[in-house]
Short mmCIF file of C-alpha atoms in Angstrom, two decimals:
data_model
loop_
_atom_site.label_atom_id
_atom_site.label_comp_id
_atom_site.label_asym_id
_atom_site.label_seq_id
_atom_site.Cartn_x
_atom_site.Cartn_y
_atom_site.Cartn_z
CA MET Q 1 0.00 0.00 0.00
CA GLU Q 2 2.83 2.36 0.89
CA GLU Q 3 4.63 1.46 -2.34
CA VAL Q 4 1.52 2.08 -4.45
CA LEU Q 5 0.90 5.51 -2.91
CA THR Q 6 4.38 6.95 -2.35
CA ASN Q 7 6.91 5.11 -4.54
CA PRO Q 8 9.32 7.92 -5.60
CA LYS Q 9 8.88 7.17 -9.33
CA LEU Q 10 5.43 5.67 -9.80
CA GLY Q 11 3.55 6.36 -6.53
CA TYR Q 12 -0.04 7.53 -6.90
CA TYR Q 13 0.53 10.76 -4.94
CA ILE Q 14 3.98 11.57 -6.24
CA ASN Q 15 3.58 13.11 -9.67
CA ARG Q 16 -0.03 14.16 -10.08
CA ASP Q 17 -2.77 16.36 -8.64
CA VAL Q 18 -5.33 13.80 -7.51
CA PHE Q 19 -7.82 16.12 -5.81
CA GLY Q 20 -11.01 17.84 -6.94
CA ALA Q 21 -13.49 17.27 -9.76
CA ASP Q 22 -10.78 16.47 -12.32
CA GLY Q 23 -8.88 14.18 -9.95
CA ASP Q 24 -9.93 10.90 -8.38
CA PHE Q 25 -11.74 12.12 -5.27
CA ILE Q 26 -12.93 15.27 -3.50
CA THR Q 27 -12.04 16.17 0.10
CA SER Q 28 -13.77 18.59 2.51
CA PRO Q 29 -11.45 21.59 1.81
CA GLU Q 30 -12.19 21.23 -1.93
CA VAL Q 31 -15.93 21.26 -1.16
CA SER Q 32 -16.12 24.58 0.73
CA GLN Q 33 -13.88 27.34 2.09
CA MET Q 34 -15.81 27.03 5.38
CA PHE Q 35 -14.00 23.81 6.29
CA GLY Q 36 -10.55 25.43 6.46
CA GLU Q 37 -12.04 28.50 8.17
CA MET Q 38 -13.51 26.34 10.96
CA ILE Q 39 -10.18 24.53 11.44
CA GLY Q 40 -8.65 28.01 11.81
CA VAL Q 41 -11.21 28.86 14.51
CA TRP Q 42 -10.34 25.61 16.31
CA ALA Q 43 -6.58 26.27 16.14
CA MET Q 44 -6.95 29.86 17.39
CA CYS Q 45 -9.09 28.71 20.34
CA LEU Q 46 -6.42 26.11 21.18
CA TRP Q 47 -3.69 28.79 20.94
CA GLU Q 48 -5.66 30.94 23.43
CA GLN Q 49 -5.98 27.93 25.78
CA MET Q 50 -2.21 27.44 25.44
CA GLY Q 51 -1.73 30.96 26.84
CA LYS Q 52 -1.18 32.74 23.48
CA PRO Q 53 2.48 31.73 23.01
CA SER Q 54 4.49 34.14 20.81
CA LYS Q 55 5.86 31.29 18.67
CA VAL Q 56 3.99 28.20 17.54
CA ASN Q 57 4.70 25.43 15.04
CA LEU Q 58 1.61 24.90 12.87
CA VAL Q 59 2.03 21.51 11.19
CA GLU Q 60 -0.21 20.02 8.53
CA LEU Q 61 0.24 16.34 7.69
CA GLY Q 62 -0.51 15.55 4.03
CA PRO Q 63 -1.79 19.01 3.05
CA GLY Q 64 -3.12 17.99 -0.39
CA ARG Q 65 -3.28 21.10 -2.58
CA GLY Q 66 -2.87 23.39 0.43
CA THR Q 67 -6.52 24.45 0.17
CA LEU Q 68 -7.34 23.78 3.83
CA LEU Q 69 -4.43 25.85 5.10
CA ALA Q 70 -5.03 28.68 2.60
CA ASP Q 71 -8.66 29.00 3.79
CA PHE Q 72 -7.48 28.67 7.41
CA LEU Q 73 -4.98 31.54 7.00
CA ARG Q 74 -7.42 33.81 5.15
CA GLY Q 75 -9.99 33.21 7.90
CA VAL Q 76 -7.63 34.18 10.76
CA SER Q 77 -5.65 36.87 8.89
CA LYS Q 78 -7.26 39.73 10.88
CA PHE Q 79 -5.95 38.29 14.17
CA LYS Q 80 -2.38 39.55 13.98
CA ASN Q 81 -1.22 38.27 17.39
CA PHE Q 82 -2.15 34.75 16.32
CA THR Q 83 -0.80 34.88 12.74
CA ASP Q 84 2.47 36.53 13.87
CA SER Q 85 3.11 33.52 16.13
CA LEU Q 86 2.79 30.93 13.35
CA HIS Q 87 5.66 28.99 11.82
CA ILE Q 88 4.06 26.76 9.20
CA HIS Q 89 5.43 23.27 8.49
CA MET Q 90 4.01 21.19 5.63
CA VAL Q 91 4.68 17.45 5.89
CA GLU Q 92 4.49 16.37 2.24
CA CYS Q 93 6.44 13.83 0.18
CA SER Q 94 5.05 14.69 -3.28
CA PRO Q 95 7.01 17.33 -5.26
CA THR Q 96 3.91 18.00 -7.43
CA LEU Q 97 1.75 18.72 -4.38
CA GLN Q 98 4.52 20.78 -2.71
CA GLU Q 99 4.48 23.05 -5.77
CA LEU Q 100 0.67 23.39 -5.64
CA GLN Q 101 0.84 24.17 -1.90
CA TYR Q 102 3.45 26.86 -2.57
CA GLN Q 103 1.08 28.47 -5.11
CA ASN Q 104 -2.10 28.18 -3.03
CA LEU Q 105 -0.48 29.62 0.09
CA LYS Q 106 0.63 32.52 -2.16
CA CYS Q 107 4.24 31.96 -1.12
CA ILE Q 108 7.21 34.09 -2.05
CA THR Q 109 10.86 33.12 -1.68
CA GLU Q 110 13.00 35.91 -0.29
CA ASP Q 111 16.66 36.01 -1.27
CA SER Q 112 19.24 36.94 1.33
CA ALA Q 113 21.09 40.25 1.15
CA ASP Q 114 24.11 38.88 -0.74
CA GLY Q 115 21.81 37.00 -3.14
CA ASN Q 116 23.57 33.66 -2.70
CA GLU Q 117 21.44 31.90 -0.17
CA LYS Q 118 17.66 31.58 -0.05
CA LYS Q 119 16.51 33.56 2.97
CA GLY Q 120 13.18 31.84 3.47
CA ILE Q 121 9.69 31.21 2.17
CA ASN Q 122 6.70 33.16 3.43
CA SER Q 123 2.97 32.98 2.77
CA THR Q 124 1.76 36.42 1.66
CA ILE Q 125 -1.70 35.63 3.09
CA THR Q 126 -0.42 36.22 6.65
CA GLY Q 127 3.35 36.76 6.28
CA SER Q 128 4.02 33.47 8.12
CA SER Q 129 7.16 31.46 7.34
CA VAL Q 130 6.54 28.17 5.50
CA SER Q 131 8.78 25.12 5.22
CA TRP Q 132 8.37 21.61 3.82
CA HIS Q 133 9.41 18.26 5.34
CA ALA Q 134 9.18 14.63 4.24
CA SER Q 135 8.08 13.44 7.70
CA LEU Q 136 6.91 14.76 11.08
CA GLU Q 137 10.22 13.86 12.75
CA GLN Q 138 11.97 16.42 10.50
CA VAL Q 139 9.83 19.26 11.92
CA PRO Q 140 11.86 21.08 14.60
CA THR Q 141 10.85 20.44 18.22
CA GLY Q 142 11.02 22.86 21.15
CA LEU Q 143 7.99 25.06 20.33
CA PRO Q 144 4.35 24.53 21.25
CA THR Q 145 2.81 22.73 18.29
CA ILE Q 146 -0.61 22.63 16.62
CA ILE Q 147 -0.95 19.64 14.27
CA VAL Q 148 -3.73 19.17 11.71
CA ALA Q 149 -4.20 15.75 10.09
CA HIS Q 150 -7.16 15.84 7.72
CA GLU Q 151 -7.62 12.69 5.61
CA PHE Q 152 -4.03 11.70 6.37
CA PHE Q 153 -4.48 8.60 8.54
CA ASP Q 154 -6.76 6.89 5.98
CA ALA Q 155 -3.85 6.61 3.50
CA LEU Q 156 -1.34 5.10 5.94
CA PRO Q 157 -0.39 1.53 4.97
CA LEU Q 158 -2.35 -1.13 6.81
CA HIS Q 159 -2.28 -4.86 7.33
CA GLN Q 160 -5.33 -7.10 6.89
CA PHE Q 161 -5.78 -10.31 8.86
CA GLN Q 162 -8.25 -13.05 8.01
CA LYS Q 163 -9.56 -15.74 10.33
CA ALA Q 164 -8.49 -19.20 9.17
CA SER Q 165 -8.54 -22.68 10.75
CA ARG Q 166 -4.99 -22.04 12.04
CA GLY Q 167 -5.91 -18.68 13.60
CA TRP Q 168 -5.47 -15.13 12.30
CA CYS Q 169 -3.38 -15.03 9.08
CA GLU Q 170 -2.13 -11.93 7.35
CA LYS Q 171 -3.41 -11.30 3.84
CA MET Q 172 -0.43 -10.86 1.50
CA VAL Q 173 -0.04 -9.91 -2.17
CA ASP Q 174 1.40 -12.63 -4.40
CA VAL Q 175 2.37 -12.75 -8.10
CA THR Q 176 0.67 -15.36 -10.30
CA GLU Q 177 2.32 -17.27 -13.18
CA ASN Q 178 1.00 -14.74 -15.71
CA SER Q 179 2.46 -11.83 -13.67
CA SER Q 180 -0.81 -10.51 -12.28
CA PHE Q 181 -1.39 -9.97 -8.55
CA ARG Q 182 -3.55 -12.03 -6.19
CA PHE Q 183 -4.22 -12.16 -2.45
CA VAL Q 184 -2.93 -15.11 -0.39
CA LEU Q 185 -2.81 -15.89 3.34
CA SER Q 186 0.55 -16.00 5.11
CA PRO Q 187 1.63 -19.52 6.11
CA GLN Q 188 3.14 -18.31 9.40
CA PRO Q 189 2.96 -15.25 11.72
CA THR Q 190 4.24 -11.96 10.26
CA PRO Q 191 5.84 -8.95 12.03
CA ALA Q 192 2.50 -7.08 12.01
CA THR Q 193 1.03 -9.86 14.20
CA LEU Q 194 2.48 -7.97 17.21
CA TYR Q 195 0.23 -5.02 16.37
CA LEU Q 196 -2.74 -7.34 15.85
CA MET Q 197 -2.19 -8.77 19.36
CA LYS Q 198 -2.00 -5.26 20.81
CA ARG Q 199 -5.19 -4.22 18.97
CA CYS Q 200 -7.08 -7.30 20.18
CA LYS Q 201 -6.03 -6.57 23.78
CA TRP Q 202 -7.70 -3.14 23.49
CA ALA Q 203 -10.97 -4.64 22.23
CA ASP Q 204 -13.76 -6.72 23.82
CA SER Q 205 -13.34 -10.40 23.09
CA GLU Q 206 -16.95 -10.39 21.78
CA GLU Q 207 -16.08 -7.65 19.29
CA ILE Q 208 -13.17 -9.74 17.94
CA PHE Q 209 -15.08 -13.05 18.05
CA LYS Q 210 -17.71 -12.00 15.50
CA LEU Q 211 -15.18 -10.74 12.92
CA ASP Q 212 -13.65 -12.66 10.00
CA HIS Q 213 -11.27 -9.83 9.06
CA ILE Q 214 -9.33 -7.26 11.09
CA GLU Q 215 -7.33 -4.31 9.80
CA VAL Q 216 -4.45 -2.90 11.84
CA CYS Q 217 -2.36 0.11 10.95
CA PRO Q 218 1.04 0.04 12.72
CA LYS Q 219 2.02 3.38 11.10
CA ALA Q 220 -1.08 5.05 12.57
CA MET Q 221 -0.37 3.66 16.04
CA ASP Q 222 3.30 4.71 15.91
CA LEU Q 223 2.56 8.15 14.42
CA THR Q 224 -0.07 8.80 17.12
CA GLN Q 225 2.57 8.08 19.76
CA GLU Q 226 5.07 10.37 18.03
CA ILE Q 227 2.47 13.18 17.91
CA SER Q 228 1.49 12.59 21.54
CA LYS Q 229 5.09 12.63 22.82
CA ARG Q 230 5.74 15.92 21.02
CA ILE Q 231 2.59 17.52 22.45
CA GLY Q 232 3.27 16.10 25.92
CA ILE Q 233 6.72 17.71 25.96
CA ASP Q 234 6.30 20.90 23.88
CA GLY Q 235 2.63 21.69 24.55
CA GLY Q 236 -0.13 22.19 22.00
CA GLY Q 237 -2.54 19.78 20.37
CA ALA Q 238 -3.45 17.72 17.32
CA LEU Q 239 -6.71 17.54 15.40
CA ILE Q 240 -7.43 14.38 13.41
CA ILE Q 241 -10.38 14.41 11.00
CA ASP Q 242 -11.08 11.40 8.82
CA TYR Q 243 -13.69 8.84 7.90
CA GLY Q 244 -13.60 5.83 10.17
CA LEU Q 245 -15.02 3.95 13.12
CA ASN Q 246 -14.68 4.24 16.87
CA GLY Q 247 -13.81 0.53 17.07
CA VAL Q 248 -12.10 -2.36 15.29
CA VAL Q 249 -12.15 -1.98 11.50
CA SER Q 250 -12.83 -5.19 9.64
CA ASN Q 251 -12.52 -5.00 5.86
CA SER Q 252 -12.52 -1.42 4.55
CA LEU Q 253 -9.53 -1.11 2.17
CA GLN Q 254 -10.72 0.42 -1.10
CA ALA Q 255 -9.38 1.81 -4.38
CA ILE Q 256 -10.87 4.89 -6.08
CA ARG Q 257 -10.17 6.07 -9.62
CA LYS Q 258 -12.09 8.96 -11.25
CA HIS Q 259 -14.63 9.00 -8.38
CA LYS Q 260 -15.45 5.27 -8.82
CA PHE Q 261 -14.47 2.19 -6.79
CA VAL Q 262 -12.14 -0.17 -8.66
CA ASP Q 263 -10.36 -3.45 -7.89
CA ILE Q 264 -7.50 -2.89 -5.41
CA LEU Q 265 -5.06 -4.97 -7.48
CA ASP Q 266 -5.99 -3.41 -10.84
CA ASN Q 267 -3.08 -1.36 -12.23
CA PRO Q 268 -1.53 -0.38 -8.85
CA GLY Q 269 -0.39 3.24 -8.66
CA SER Q 270 -3.20 4.52 -10.87
CA ALA Q 271 -5.88 4.63 -8.14
CA ASP Q 272 -6.08 5.99 -4.62
CA LEU Q 273 -5.97 3.42 -1.83
CA SER Q 274 -7.48 4.26 1.52
CA ALA Q 275 -9.17 2.58 4.47
CA TYR Q 276 -11.33 3.44 7.45
CA VAL Q 277 -9.45 4.97 10.37
CA ASP Q 278 -9.63 3.04 13.64
CA PHE Q 279 -10.20 5.94 16.06
CA ALA Q 280 -10.26 3.60 19.07
CA ALA Q 281 -6.72 2.42 18.22
CA ILE Q 282 -5.61 6.07 17.92
CA ARG Q 283 -7.09 6.83 21.34
CA HIS Q 284 -5.44 3.82 23.01
CA SER Q 285 -2.08 4.63 21.35
CA ALA Q 286 -2.20 8.23 22.59
CA GLU Q 287 -3.26 7.20 26.10
CA GLU Q 288 -0.05 5.16 26.45
CA VAL Q 289 1.88 8.47 26.39
CA SER Q 290 2.01 10.54 29.57
CA GLY Q 291 1.09 14.22 29.60
CA VAL Q 292 -1.68 14.19 26.99
CA SER Q 293 -5.46 13.78 27.02
CA VAL Q 294 -7.65 12.49 24.18
CA HIS Q 295 -11.06 13.92 23.27
CA GLY Q 296 -13.67 12.51 20.90
CA PRO Q 297 -14.27 11.25 18.37
CA MET Q 298 -17.36 13.26 17.51
CA THR Q 299 -18.95 13.48 14.08
CA GLN Q 300 -17.70 16.13 11.63
CA SER Q 301 -21.23 17.55 11.71
CA GLN Q 302 -21.14 18.05 15.52
CA PHE Q 303 -17.59 19.41 15.34
CA LEU Q 304 -18.26 22.03 12.65
CA GLY Q 305 -21.68 22.89 14.09
CA SER Q 306 -20.24 23.57 17.55
CA LEU Q 307 -17.56 25.81 16.03
CA GLY Q 308 -20.25 27.99 14.41
CA ILE Q 309 -20.37 26.92 10.76
CA ASN Q 310 -24.12 27.78 10.71
CA PHE Q 311 -23.34 31.43 11.42
CA ARG Q 312 -20.60 31.40 8.80
CA VAL Q 313 -22.91 30.02 6.11
CA GLU Q 314 -25.49 32.72 6.89
CA ALA Q 315 -22.85 35.45 6.63
CA LEU Q 316 -21.64 34.12 3.26
CA LEU Q 317 -25.21 33.87 1.89
CA GLU Q 318 -25.84 37.54 2.68
CA ASN Q 319 -23.40 38.86 0.05
CA CYS Q 320 -23.41 36.53 -2.93
CA THR Q 321 -24.99 35.83 -6.29
CA GLU Q 322 -27.66 33.13 -6.73
CA GLU Q 323 -25.07 30.86 -8.37
CA GLN Q 324 -22.65 31.33 -5.46
CA ALA Q 325 -25.52 30.72 -3.01
CA GLU Q 326 -26.21 27.30 -4.55
CA SER Q 327 -22.52 26.42 -4.31
CA ILE Q 328 -22.39 27.58 -0.65
CA ARG Q 329 -25.51 25.58 0.28
CA THR Q 330 -24.22 22.48 -1.52
CA GLY Q 331 -20.82 22.79 0.19
CA TYR Q 332 -22.49 23.22 3.58
CA TRP Q 333 -24.60 20.08 3.05
CA ARG Q 334 -21.61 18.04 1.99
CA LEU Q 335 -19.71 19.05 5.15
CA VAL Q 336 -22.47 18.57 7.74
CA GLY Q 337 -25.33 16.69 6.07
CA GLU Q 338 -26.08 12.98 6.09
CA GLY Q 339 -26.97 11.13 2.88
CA GLU Q 340 -28.36 12.86 -0.21
CA ALA Q 341 -29.16 16.59 -0.13
CA PRO Q 342 -32.97 17.05 0.01
CA PHE Q 343 -32.89 20.43 -1.79
CA TRP Q 344 -30.97 19.24 -4.88
CA GLU Q 345 -32.67 19.96 -8.23
CA GLY Q 346 -29.75 19.18 -10.57
CA PRO Q 347 -28.80 15.89 -12.30
CA ASP Q 348 -29.26 12.78 -10.12
CA ASN Q 349 -25.69 11.59 -10.67
CA GLN Q 350 -24.40 14.85 -9.14
CA THR Q 351 -26.55 14.86 -5.98
CA PRO Q 352 -24.39 16.15 -3.09
CA ILE Q 353 -23.76 13.44 -0.48
CA GLY Q 354 -23.23 14.56 3.11
CA MET Q 355 -19.96 13.70 4.91
CA GLY Q 356 -21.31 14.91 8.25
CA THR Q 357 -21.64 11.57 10.03
CA ARG Q 358 -19.15 9.45 8.03
CA TYR Q 359 -16.27 11.70 9.07
CA MET Q 360 -15.12 12.05 12.67
CA ALA Q 361 -12.97 14.50 14.60
CA MET Q 362 -10.63 13.68 17.49
CA ALA Q 363 -8.21 15.88 19.44
CA ILE Q 364 -5.06 15.02 21.39
CA VAL Q 365 -3.86 17.87 23.63
CA ASN Q 366 -1.35 18.58 26.37
CA GLN Q 367 -3.35 17.78 29.49
CA LYS Q 368 -2.28 20.99 31.29
CA GLN Q 369 -4.37 22.97 28.79
CA GLY Q 370 -7.75 21.53 29.75
CA VAL Q 371 -10.43 20.31 27.32
CA PRO Q 372 -10.20 21.79 23.79
CA VAL Q 373 -13.21 23.30 22.01
CA PRO Q 374 -15.71 21.95 21.07
CA PHE Q 375 -15.17 18.74 23.07
CA GLN Q 376 -16.29 20.20 26.42
#
């Protein structure tokens, strides 16, 4: 899965823009500017709870086109004390997407006085410094940190186990005689079995008993601990928004190409692979680290509603054309609605589908800061 998505030459994310109507799938920031604006509200509230530090690392994991952060920065740009504190760090491995992020954050590269060395990159939206990193561990420590992971965990490589007569066996990918791929079961335990055992320990035996498949994501468990340790030591918090379950995930791995589900093994590298996020495993992983507290998950609809998205949609509808109004209403439904939009009068195959209850939000914060909004 990791190879298919991030292989340096042929990885799905590496050399293309996969987002939006022309790409393979649409994410919340591409649906409406209000999503990024609400994340900005959340981050600024957290910053106030942190005691308004004068310097903060704002980290986004897998920032896509940079749309979320661009809307975030535009939304908070009037609050100078907050924006002056921000040092932005983009964790992104795709050169194509790094370039798009640079453009969407309206970045400029300043040369140093002697013209030899690059002085630094700044976003002209707020004047904040921006830097790029291949992984979270490359982001400097020592400052309070606000981390945003929106639709990042669902693309982390996972392991699937299937119940067989000899116990739980890992599903592996094998090559057939005619060079196509097929799934097989491992003949003996694999390294990921350690994570399976850990995951089963966190669950009710009844919950495990009724399942034929279990997905575990070691990268998600390890990354959660890395995030939690950083927040426990440096202060701050992390917001994780993704589609998933608050319990063991059974068999959710899927491939999407041009907005349609396709076979996972069909032409690897040409379709997006993702899976449901196991929020319970994230919570348990974070709770093993001292100095942090975990809040949620709550639905995306509850999260955005509590942050005031209803007021924002009303304000936007006051000064717009009829065409813009339809786009705003549609975007709002997609973010907070459930199922098909009741007001839709356009073509059936374009009916907006709500993400409000399929997506969940969870926060991990330094426990000295109290409960973050809107989890009180």
